[in-house]
mmCIF file of C-alpha atoms and ligand atoms in Angstrom:
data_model
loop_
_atom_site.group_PDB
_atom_site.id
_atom_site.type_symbol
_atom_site.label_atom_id
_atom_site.label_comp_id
_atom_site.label_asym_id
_atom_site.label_seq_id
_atom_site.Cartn_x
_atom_site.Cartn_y
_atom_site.Cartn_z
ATOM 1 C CA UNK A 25 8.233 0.630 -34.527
ATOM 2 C CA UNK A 26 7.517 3.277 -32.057
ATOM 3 C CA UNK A 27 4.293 3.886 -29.729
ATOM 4 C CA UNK A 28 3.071 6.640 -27.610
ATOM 5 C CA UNK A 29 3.520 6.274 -24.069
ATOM 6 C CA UNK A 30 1.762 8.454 -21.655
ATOM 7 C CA UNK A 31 2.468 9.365 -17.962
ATOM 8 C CA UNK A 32 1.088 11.195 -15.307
ATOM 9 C CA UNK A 33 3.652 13.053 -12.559
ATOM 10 C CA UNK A 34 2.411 15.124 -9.302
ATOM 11 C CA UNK A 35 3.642 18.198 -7.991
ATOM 12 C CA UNK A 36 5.756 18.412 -5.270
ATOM 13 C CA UNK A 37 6.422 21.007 -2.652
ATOM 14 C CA UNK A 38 9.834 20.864 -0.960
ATOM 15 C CA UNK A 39 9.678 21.306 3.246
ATOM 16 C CA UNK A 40 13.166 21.650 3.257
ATOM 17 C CA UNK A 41 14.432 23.803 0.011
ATOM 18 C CA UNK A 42 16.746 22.494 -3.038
ATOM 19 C CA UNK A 43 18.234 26.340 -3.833
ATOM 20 C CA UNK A 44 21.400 26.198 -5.714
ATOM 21 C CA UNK A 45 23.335 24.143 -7.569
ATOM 22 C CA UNK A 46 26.957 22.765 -7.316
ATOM 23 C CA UNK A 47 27.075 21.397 -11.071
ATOM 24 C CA UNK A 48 24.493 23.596 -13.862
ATOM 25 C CA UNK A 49 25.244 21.224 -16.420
ATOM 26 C CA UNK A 50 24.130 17.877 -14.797
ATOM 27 C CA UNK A 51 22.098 19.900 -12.012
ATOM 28 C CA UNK A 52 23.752 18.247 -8.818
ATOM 29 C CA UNK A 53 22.408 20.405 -6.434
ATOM 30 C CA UNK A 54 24.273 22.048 -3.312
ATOM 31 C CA UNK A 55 22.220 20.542 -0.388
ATOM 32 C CA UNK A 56 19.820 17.636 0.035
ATOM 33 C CA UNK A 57 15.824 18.609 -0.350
ATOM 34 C CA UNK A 58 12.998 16.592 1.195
ATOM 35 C CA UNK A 59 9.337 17.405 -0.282
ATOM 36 C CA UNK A 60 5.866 16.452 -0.077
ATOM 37 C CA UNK A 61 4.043 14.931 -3.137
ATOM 38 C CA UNK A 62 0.465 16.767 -3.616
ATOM 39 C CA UNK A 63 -2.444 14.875 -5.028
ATOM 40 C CA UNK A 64 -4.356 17.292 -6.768
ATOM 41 C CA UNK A 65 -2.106 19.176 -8.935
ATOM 42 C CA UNK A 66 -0.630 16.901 -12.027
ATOM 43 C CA UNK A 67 0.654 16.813 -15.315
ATOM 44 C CA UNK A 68 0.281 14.639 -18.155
ATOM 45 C CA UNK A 69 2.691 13.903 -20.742
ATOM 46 C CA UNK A 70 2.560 11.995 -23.772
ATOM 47 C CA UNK A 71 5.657 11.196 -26.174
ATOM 48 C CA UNK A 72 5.627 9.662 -29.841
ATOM 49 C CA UNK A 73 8.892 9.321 -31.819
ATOM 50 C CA UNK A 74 8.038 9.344 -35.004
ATOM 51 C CA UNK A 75 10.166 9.130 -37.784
ATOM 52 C CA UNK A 76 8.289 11.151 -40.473
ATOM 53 C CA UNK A 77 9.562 14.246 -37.988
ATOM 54 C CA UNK A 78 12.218 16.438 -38.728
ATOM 55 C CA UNK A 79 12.211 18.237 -35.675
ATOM 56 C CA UNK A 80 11.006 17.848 -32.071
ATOM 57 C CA UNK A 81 7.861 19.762 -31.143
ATOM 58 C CA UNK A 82 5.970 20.637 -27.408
ATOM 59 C CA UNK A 83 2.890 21.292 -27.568
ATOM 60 C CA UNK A 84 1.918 22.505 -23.679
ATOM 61 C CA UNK A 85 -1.866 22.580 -22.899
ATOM 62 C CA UNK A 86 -2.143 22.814 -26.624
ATOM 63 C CA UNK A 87 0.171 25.692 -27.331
ATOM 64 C CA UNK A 88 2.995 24.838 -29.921
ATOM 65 C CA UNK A 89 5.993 25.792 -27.730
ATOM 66 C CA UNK A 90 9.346 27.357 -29.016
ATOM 67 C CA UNK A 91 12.384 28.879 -27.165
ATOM 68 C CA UNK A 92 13.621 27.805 -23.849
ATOM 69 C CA UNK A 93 10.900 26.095 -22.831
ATOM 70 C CA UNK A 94 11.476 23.580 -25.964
ATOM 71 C CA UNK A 95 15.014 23.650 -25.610
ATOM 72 C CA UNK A 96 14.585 22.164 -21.689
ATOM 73 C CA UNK A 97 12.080 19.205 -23.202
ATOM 74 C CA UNK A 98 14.644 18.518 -25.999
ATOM 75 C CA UNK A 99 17.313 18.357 -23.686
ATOM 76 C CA UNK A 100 15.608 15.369 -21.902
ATOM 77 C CA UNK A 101 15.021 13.974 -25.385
ATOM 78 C CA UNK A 102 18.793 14.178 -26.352
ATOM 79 C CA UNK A 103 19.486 12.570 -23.380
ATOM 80 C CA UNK A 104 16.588 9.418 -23.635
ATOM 81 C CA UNK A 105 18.106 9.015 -27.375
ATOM 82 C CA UNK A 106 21.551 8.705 -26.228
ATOM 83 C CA UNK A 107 20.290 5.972 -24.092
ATOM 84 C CA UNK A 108 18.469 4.142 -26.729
ATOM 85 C CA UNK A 109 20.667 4.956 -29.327
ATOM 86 C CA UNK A 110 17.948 6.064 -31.340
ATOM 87 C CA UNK A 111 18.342 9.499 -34.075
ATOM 88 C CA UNK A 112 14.091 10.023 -34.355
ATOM 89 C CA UNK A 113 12.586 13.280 -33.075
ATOM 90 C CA UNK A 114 9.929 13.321 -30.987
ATOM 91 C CA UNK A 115 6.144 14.525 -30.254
ATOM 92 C CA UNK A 116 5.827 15.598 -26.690
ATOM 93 C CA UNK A 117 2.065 17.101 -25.556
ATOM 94 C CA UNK A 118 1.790 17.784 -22.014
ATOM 95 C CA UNK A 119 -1.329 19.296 -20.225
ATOM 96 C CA UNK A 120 -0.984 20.364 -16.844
ATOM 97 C CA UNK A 121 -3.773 19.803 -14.256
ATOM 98 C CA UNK A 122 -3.549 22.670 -12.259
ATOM 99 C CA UNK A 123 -6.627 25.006 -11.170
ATOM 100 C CA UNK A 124 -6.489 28.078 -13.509
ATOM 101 C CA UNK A 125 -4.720 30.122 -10.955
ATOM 102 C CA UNK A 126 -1.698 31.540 -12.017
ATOM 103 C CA UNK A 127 1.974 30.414 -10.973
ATOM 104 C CA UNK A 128 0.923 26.916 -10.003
ATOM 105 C CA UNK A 129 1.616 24.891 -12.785
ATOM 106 C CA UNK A 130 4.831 23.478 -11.846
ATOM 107 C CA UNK A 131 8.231 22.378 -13.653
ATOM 108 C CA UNK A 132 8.788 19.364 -11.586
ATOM 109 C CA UNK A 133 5.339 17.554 -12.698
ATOM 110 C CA UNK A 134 5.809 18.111 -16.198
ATOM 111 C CA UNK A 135 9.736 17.231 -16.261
ATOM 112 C CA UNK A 136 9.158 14.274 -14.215
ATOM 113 C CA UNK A 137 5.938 13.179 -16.737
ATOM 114 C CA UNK A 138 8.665 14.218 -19.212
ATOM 115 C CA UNK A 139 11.283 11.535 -18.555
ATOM 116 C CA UNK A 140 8.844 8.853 -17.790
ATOM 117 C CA UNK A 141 6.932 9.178 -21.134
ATOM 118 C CA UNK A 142 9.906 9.668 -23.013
ATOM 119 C CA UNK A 143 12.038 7.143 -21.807
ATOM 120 C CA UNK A 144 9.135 4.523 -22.090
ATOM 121 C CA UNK A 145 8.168 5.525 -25.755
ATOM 122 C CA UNK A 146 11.975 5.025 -26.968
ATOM 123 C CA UNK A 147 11.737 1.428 -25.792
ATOM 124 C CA UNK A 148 13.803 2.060 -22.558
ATOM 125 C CA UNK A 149 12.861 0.585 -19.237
ATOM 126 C CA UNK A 150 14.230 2.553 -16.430
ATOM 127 C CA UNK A 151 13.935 2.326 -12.591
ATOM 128 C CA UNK A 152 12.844 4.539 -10.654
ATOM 129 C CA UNK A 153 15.798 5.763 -9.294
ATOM 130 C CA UNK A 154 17.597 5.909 -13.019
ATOM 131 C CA UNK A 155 14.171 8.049 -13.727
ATOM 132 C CA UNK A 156 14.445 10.178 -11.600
ATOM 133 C CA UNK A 157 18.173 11.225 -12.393
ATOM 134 C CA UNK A 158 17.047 11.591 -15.884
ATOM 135 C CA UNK A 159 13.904 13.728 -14.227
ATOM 136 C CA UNK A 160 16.826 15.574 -12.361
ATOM 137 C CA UNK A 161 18.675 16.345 -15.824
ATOM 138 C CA UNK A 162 15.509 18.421 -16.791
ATOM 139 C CA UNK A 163 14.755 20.443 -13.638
ATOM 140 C CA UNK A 164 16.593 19.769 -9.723
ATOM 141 C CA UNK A 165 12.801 19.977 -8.470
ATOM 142 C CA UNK A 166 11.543 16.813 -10.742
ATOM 143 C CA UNK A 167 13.697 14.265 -9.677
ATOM 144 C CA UNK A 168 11.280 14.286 -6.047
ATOM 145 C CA UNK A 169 7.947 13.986 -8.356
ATOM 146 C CA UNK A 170 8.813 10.042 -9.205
ATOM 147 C CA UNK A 171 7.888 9.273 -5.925
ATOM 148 C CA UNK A 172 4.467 9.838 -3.743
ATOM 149 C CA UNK A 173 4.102 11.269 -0.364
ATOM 150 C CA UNK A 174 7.473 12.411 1.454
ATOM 151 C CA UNK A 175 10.572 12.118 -0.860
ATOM 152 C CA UNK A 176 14.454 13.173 -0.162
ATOM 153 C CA UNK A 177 16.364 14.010 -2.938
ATOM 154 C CA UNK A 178 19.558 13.094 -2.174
ATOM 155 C CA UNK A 179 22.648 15.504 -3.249
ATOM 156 C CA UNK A 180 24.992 12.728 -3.932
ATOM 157 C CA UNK A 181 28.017 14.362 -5.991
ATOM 158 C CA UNK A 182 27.849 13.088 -9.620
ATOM 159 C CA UNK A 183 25.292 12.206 -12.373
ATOM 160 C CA UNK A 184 25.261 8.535 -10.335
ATOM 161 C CA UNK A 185 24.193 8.821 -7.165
ATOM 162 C CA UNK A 186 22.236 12.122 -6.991
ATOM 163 C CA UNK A 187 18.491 11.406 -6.924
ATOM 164 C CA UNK A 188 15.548 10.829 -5.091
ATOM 165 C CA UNK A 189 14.448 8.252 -2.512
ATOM 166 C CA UNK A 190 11.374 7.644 -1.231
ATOM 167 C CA UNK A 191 10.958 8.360 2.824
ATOM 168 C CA UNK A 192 7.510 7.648 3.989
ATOM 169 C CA UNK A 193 4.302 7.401 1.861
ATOM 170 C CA UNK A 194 2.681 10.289 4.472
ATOM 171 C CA UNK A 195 -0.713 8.517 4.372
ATOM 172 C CA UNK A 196 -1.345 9.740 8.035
ATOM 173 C CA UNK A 197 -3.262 12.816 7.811
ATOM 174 C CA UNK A 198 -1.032 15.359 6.263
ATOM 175 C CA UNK A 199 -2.451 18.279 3.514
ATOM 176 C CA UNK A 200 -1.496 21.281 2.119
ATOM 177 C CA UNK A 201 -3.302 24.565 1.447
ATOM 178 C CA UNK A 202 -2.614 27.557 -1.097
ATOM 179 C CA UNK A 203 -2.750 30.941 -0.538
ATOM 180 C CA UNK A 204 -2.635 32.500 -3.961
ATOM 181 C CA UNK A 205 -1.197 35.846 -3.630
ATOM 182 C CA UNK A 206 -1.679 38.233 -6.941
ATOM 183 C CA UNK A 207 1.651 38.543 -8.893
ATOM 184 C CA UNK A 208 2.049 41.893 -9.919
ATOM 185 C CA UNK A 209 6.022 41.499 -10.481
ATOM 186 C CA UNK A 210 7.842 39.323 -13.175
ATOM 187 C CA UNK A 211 8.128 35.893 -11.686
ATOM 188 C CA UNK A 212 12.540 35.653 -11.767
ATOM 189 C CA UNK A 213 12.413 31.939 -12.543
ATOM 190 C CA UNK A 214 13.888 29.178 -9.454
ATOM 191 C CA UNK A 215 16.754 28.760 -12.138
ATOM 192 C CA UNK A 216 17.933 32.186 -12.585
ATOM 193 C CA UNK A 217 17.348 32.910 -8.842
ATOM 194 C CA UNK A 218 19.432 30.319 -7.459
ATOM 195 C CA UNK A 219 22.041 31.291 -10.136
ATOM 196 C CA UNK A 220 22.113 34.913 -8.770
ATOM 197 C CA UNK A 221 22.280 34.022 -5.134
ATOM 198 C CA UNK A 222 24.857 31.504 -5.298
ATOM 199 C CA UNK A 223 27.248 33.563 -8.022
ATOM 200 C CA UNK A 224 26.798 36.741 -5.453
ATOM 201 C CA UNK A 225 25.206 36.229 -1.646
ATOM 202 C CA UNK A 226 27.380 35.806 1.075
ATOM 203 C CA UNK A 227 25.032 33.867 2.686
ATOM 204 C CA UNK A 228 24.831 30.782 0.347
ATOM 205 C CA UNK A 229 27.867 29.115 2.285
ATOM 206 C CA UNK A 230 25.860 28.333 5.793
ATOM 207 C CA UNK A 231 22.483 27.933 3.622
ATOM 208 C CA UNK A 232 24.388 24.962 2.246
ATOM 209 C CA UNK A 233 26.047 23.887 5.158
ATOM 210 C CA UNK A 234 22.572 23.688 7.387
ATOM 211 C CA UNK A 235 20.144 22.738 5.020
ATOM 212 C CA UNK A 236 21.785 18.956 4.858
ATOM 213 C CA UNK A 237 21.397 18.336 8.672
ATOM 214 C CA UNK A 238 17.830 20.154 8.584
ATOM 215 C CA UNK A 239 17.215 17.409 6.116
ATOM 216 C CA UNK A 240 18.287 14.961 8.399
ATOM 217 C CA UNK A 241 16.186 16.549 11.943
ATOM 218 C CA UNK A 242 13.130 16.695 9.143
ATOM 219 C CA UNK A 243 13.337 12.691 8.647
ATOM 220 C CA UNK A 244 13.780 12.398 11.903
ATOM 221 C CA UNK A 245 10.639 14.580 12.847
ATOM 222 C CA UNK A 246 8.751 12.057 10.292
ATOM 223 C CA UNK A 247 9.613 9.126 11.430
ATOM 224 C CA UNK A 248 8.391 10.297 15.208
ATOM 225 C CA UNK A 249 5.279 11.857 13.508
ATOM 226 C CA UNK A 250 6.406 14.632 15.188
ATOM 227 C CA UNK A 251 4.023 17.601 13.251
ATOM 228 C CA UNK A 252 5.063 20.521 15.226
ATOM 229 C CA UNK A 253 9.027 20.167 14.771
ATOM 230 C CA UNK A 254 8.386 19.292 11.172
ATOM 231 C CA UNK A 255 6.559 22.314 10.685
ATOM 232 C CA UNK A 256 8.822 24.350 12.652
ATOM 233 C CA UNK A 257 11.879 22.977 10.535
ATOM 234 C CA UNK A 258 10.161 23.860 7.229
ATOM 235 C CA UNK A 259 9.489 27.437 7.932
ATOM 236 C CA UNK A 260 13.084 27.763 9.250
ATOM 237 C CA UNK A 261 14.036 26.331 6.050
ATOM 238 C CA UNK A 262 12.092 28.453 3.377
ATOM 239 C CA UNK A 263 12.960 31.371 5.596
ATOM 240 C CA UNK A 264 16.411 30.629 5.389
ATOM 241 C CA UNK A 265 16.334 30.498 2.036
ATOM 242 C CA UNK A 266 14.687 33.946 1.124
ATOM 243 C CA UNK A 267 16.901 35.365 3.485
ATOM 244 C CA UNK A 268 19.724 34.286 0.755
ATOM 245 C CA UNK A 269 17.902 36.132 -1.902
ATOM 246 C CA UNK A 270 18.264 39.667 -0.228
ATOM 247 C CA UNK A 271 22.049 39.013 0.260
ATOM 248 C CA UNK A 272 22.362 39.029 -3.494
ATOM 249 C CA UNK A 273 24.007 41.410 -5.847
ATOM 250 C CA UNK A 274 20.960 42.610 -6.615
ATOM 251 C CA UNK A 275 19.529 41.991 -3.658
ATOM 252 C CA UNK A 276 15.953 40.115 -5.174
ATOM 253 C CA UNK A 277 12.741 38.298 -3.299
ATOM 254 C CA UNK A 278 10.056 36.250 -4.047
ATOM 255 C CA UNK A 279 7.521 38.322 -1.067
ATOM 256 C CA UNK A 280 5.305 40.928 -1.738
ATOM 257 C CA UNK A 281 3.510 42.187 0.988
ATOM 258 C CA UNK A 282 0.522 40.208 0.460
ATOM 259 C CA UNK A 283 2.692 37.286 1.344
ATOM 260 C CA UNK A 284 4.270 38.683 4.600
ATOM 261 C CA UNK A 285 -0.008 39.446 5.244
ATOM 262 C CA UNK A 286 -0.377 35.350 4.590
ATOM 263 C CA UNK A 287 2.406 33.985 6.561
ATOM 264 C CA UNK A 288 1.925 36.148 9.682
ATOM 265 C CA UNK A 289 -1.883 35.133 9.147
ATOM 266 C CA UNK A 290 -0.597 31.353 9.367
ATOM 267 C CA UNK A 291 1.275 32.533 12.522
ATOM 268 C CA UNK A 292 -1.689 34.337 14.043
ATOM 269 C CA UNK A 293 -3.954 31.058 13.634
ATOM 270 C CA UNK A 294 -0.880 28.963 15.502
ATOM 271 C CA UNK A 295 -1.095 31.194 18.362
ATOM 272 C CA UNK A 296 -5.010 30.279 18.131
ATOM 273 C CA UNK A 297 -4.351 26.715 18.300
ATOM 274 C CA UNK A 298 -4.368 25.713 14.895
ATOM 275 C CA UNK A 299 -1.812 23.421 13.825
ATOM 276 C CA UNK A 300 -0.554 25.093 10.497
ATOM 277 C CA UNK A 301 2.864 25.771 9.066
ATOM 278 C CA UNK A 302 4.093 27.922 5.928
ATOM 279 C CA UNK A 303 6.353 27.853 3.347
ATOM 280 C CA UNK A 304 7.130 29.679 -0.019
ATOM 281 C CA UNK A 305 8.729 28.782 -3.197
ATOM 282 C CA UNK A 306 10.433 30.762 -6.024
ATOM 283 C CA UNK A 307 6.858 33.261 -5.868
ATOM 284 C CA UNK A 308 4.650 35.055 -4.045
ATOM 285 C CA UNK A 309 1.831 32.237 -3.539
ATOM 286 C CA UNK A 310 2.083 30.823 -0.015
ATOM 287 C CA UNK A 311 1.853 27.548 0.747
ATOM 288 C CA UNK A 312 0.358 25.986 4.308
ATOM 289 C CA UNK A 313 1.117 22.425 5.972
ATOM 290 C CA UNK A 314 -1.611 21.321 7.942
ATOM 291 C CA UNK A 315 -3.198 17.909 9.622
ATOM 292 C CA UNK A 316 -6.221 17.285 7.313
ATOM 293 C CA UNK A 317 -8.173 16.518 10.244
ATOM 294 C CA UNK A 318 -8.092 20.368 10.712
ATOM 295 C CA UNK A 319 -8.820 20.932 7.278
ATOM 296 C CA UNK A 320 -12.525 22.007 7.565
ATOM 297 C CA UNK A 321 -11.624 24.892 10.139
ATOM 298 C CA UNK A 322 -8.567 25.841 8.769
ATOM 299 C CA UNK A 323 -10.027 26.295 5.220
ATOM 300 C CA UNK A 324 -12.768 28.189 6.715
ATOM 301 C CA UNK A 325 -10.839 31.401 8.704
ATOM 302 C CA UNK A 326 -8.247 31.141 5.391
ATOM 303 C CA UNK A 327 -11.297 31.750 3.195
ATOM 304 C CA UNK A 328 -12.819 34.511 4.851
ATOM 305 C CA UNK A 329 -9.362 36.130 5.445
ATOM 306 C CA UNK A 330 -8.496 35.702 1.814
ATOM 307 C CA UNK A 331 -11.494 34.754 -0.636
ATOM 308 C CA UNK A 332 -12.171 31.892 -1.396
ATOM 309 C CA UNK A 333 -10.891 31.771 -4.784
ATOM 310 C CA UNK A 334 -7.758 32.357 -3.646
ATOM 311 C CA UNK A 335 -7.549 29.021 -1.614
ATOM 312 C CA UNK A 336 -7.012 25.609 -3.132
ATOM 313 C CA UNK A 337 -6.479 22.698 -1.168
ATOM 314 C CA UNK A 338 -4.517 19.329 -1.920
ATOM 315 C CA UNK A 339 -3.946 15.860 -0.237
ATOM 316 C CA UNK A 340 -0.867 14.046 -0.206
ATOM 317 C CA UNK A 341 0.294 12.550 -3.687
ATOM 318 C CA UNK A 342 1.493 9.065 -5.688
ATOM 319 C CA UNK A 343 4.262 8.104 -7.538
ATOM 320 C CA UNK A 344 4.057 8.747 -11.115
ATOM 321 C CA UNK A 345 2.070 6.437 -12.860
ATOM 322 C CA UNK A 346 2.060 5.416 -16.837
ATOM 323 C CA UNK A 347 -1.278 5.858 -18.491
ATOM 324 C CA UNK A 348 -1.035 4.846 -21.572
ATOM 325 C CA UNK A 349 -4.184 4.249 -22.945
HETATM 326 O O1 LIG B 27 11.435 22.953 -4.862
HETATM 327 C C1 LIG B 27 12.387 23.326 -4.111
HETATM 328 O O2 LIG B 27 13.140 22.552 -3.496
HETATM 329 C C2 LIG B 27 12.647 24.835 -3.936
HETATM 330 C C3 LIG B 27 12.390 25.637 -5.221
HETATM 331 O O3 LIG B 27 11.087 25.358 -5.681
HETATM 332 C C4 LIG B 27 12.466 27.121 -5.050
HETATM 333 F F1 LIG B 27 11.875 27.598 -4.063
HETATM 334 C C5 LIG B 27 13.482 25.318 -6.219
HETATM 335 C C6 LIG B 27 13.005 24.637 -7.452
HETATM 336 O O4 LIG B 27 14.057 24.738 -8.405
HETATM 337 P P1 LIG B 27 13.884 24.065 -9.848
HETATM 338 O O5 LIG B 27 12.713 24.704 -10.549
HETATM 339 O O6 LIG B 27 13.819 22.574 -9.721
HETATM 340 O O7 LIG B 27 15.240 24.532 -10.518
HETATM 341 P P2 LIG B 27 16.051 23.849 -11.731
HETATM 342 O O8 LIG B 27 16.809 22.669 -11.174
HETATM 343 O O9 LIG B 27 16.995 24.946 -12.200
HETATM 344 O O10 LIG B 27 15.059 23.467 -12.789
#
């Protein structure tokens, strides 16, 4: 009746930010986001409905998972089984393939793995653009994974027409370093962040309002190849958007010091020559855009500055790809 279906979904790192929503219960976001699709960190999902289940179960890099983090995968269930019109509960296992470094697995590769598998395994055949507003239902972030290389999500203003689109497949020479920065504070999740700084910072209003034209200079800068204004636009965006964090009520950010220490590092090397670029995320762990024909050097002066088990390196990322077996 039923068969497992298997998927595999990269991680994606936005270059201009998705950071707060204008709908929580369908997750319509409040600006456009554009990311980059990264090759080398992954999940894989696999989904059996089975009727001999009573309940749903996650099992995530083989740890039975309860709470919130099963309540977001059964969420995307709900939603598949509404589709097929189908009552059976579900096995989901998903592993990611991240390197063991903390704070790296992300939500968007295992959501997007998420509503490929399951949709599949319940018999439906979606497109990609119908996956990746069911992607969007389980985390804003995911519905940018579908797709490989450079992806805008578009806002749109309803469940219809908010999802992603694929903008150029970014097979000229672009990579992406990781500075991994020790967390000694609790991580506040993307979710709860957002939620904070658009309920209380009086700077969400003209984060909004620029963040859709920086989308719009950043496909522009891509479509002239133009590295140095693309890099420029994507620091201006991720420091726009930590600047909206310390307007909150609590004021809140994602920097420790060691992170200020990376991105004036990243700085340091431009004035050196190097063409490199930050940007940050809802943690400490910085994140650099570079040309990977400056990889070698790059990598080199990032190691010595900052260990080199603190540096991982990926290429530029597919679309999501089924592997069943
Ligand atoms: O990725 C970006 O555009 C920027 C961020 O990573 C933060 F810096 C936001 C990711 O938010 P997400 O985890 O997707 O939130 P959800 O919709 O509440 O699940």
């Amino acid at each position: 009746m039923f068969e497992k279906r298997k998927v595999r979904a990269h991680t994606n790192i936005a270059l201009i930010k998705y950071w707060g929503k204008a709908d929580e219960e369908y997750i319509i976001p409040l600006n456009s986001s554009l990311s980059l699709t990264l090759n080398d960190l992954y999940a894989e999902t696999s989904v059996l409905f089975d009727p001999a289940l009573d309940q749903d179960t996650f099992y995530l890099d083989g740890e039975k998972q309860n709470g919130s983090s099963l309540k977001k995968v059964q969420h995307v269930l709900d939603l598949v089984r509404q589709q097929a019109d189908i009552e059976v509960k579900a096995r989901v296992d998903s592993q990611n393939f991240v390197p063991t470094a903390a704070g790296l697995a992300s939500s968007a590769s295992g959501m997007a793995a998420l509503a490929a598998s399951a949709s599949l395994a319940a018999g439906l055949d979606l497109d990609k653009k119908d996956l990746s507003r069911l992607a969007r239902r389980g985390s804003g972030s995911a519905s940018r994974s579908i797709y490989g290389g450079l992806v805008q999500w578009q806002k749109g203003s309803n469940d219809a027409d908010s999802y992603a689109i694929p903008i150029d497949p970014a097979d000229w020479g672009l990579g992406m370093y990781f500075i991994l920065i020790n967390k000694e504070q609790k991580k506040v999740s993307s979710r709860s962040g957002m939620k904070q700084t658009v309920e209380t910072s009086p700077y969400i209003e003209e984060w909004a309002r620029t963040t859709d034209e920086d989308v719009e200079k950043m496909k522009e800068a891509i479509a002239q190849r133009d590295f140095t204004q693309m890099g420029l636009l994507m620091e201006r965006s991720a420091s726009k958007m930590h600047a909206t964090t310390l307007g909150a009520i609590e004021p809140f950010t994602y920097l420790l010091p060691e992170s200020l220490h990376a991105i004036q590092f990243v700085q340091a090397l431009r004035q050196k020559g190097f063409d490199c670029y930050f940007t940050m995320d809802a943690g400490p762990n910085v994140k650099v855009l570079i040309k990977e024909e400056q990889k070698a050097a790059i990598g080199q002066l990032l190691q010595e500055e900052f260990g080199p088990d603190k540096i991982l390196y990926s290429d530029v990322g597919p679309d999501i790809q089924d592997i069943t077996n």
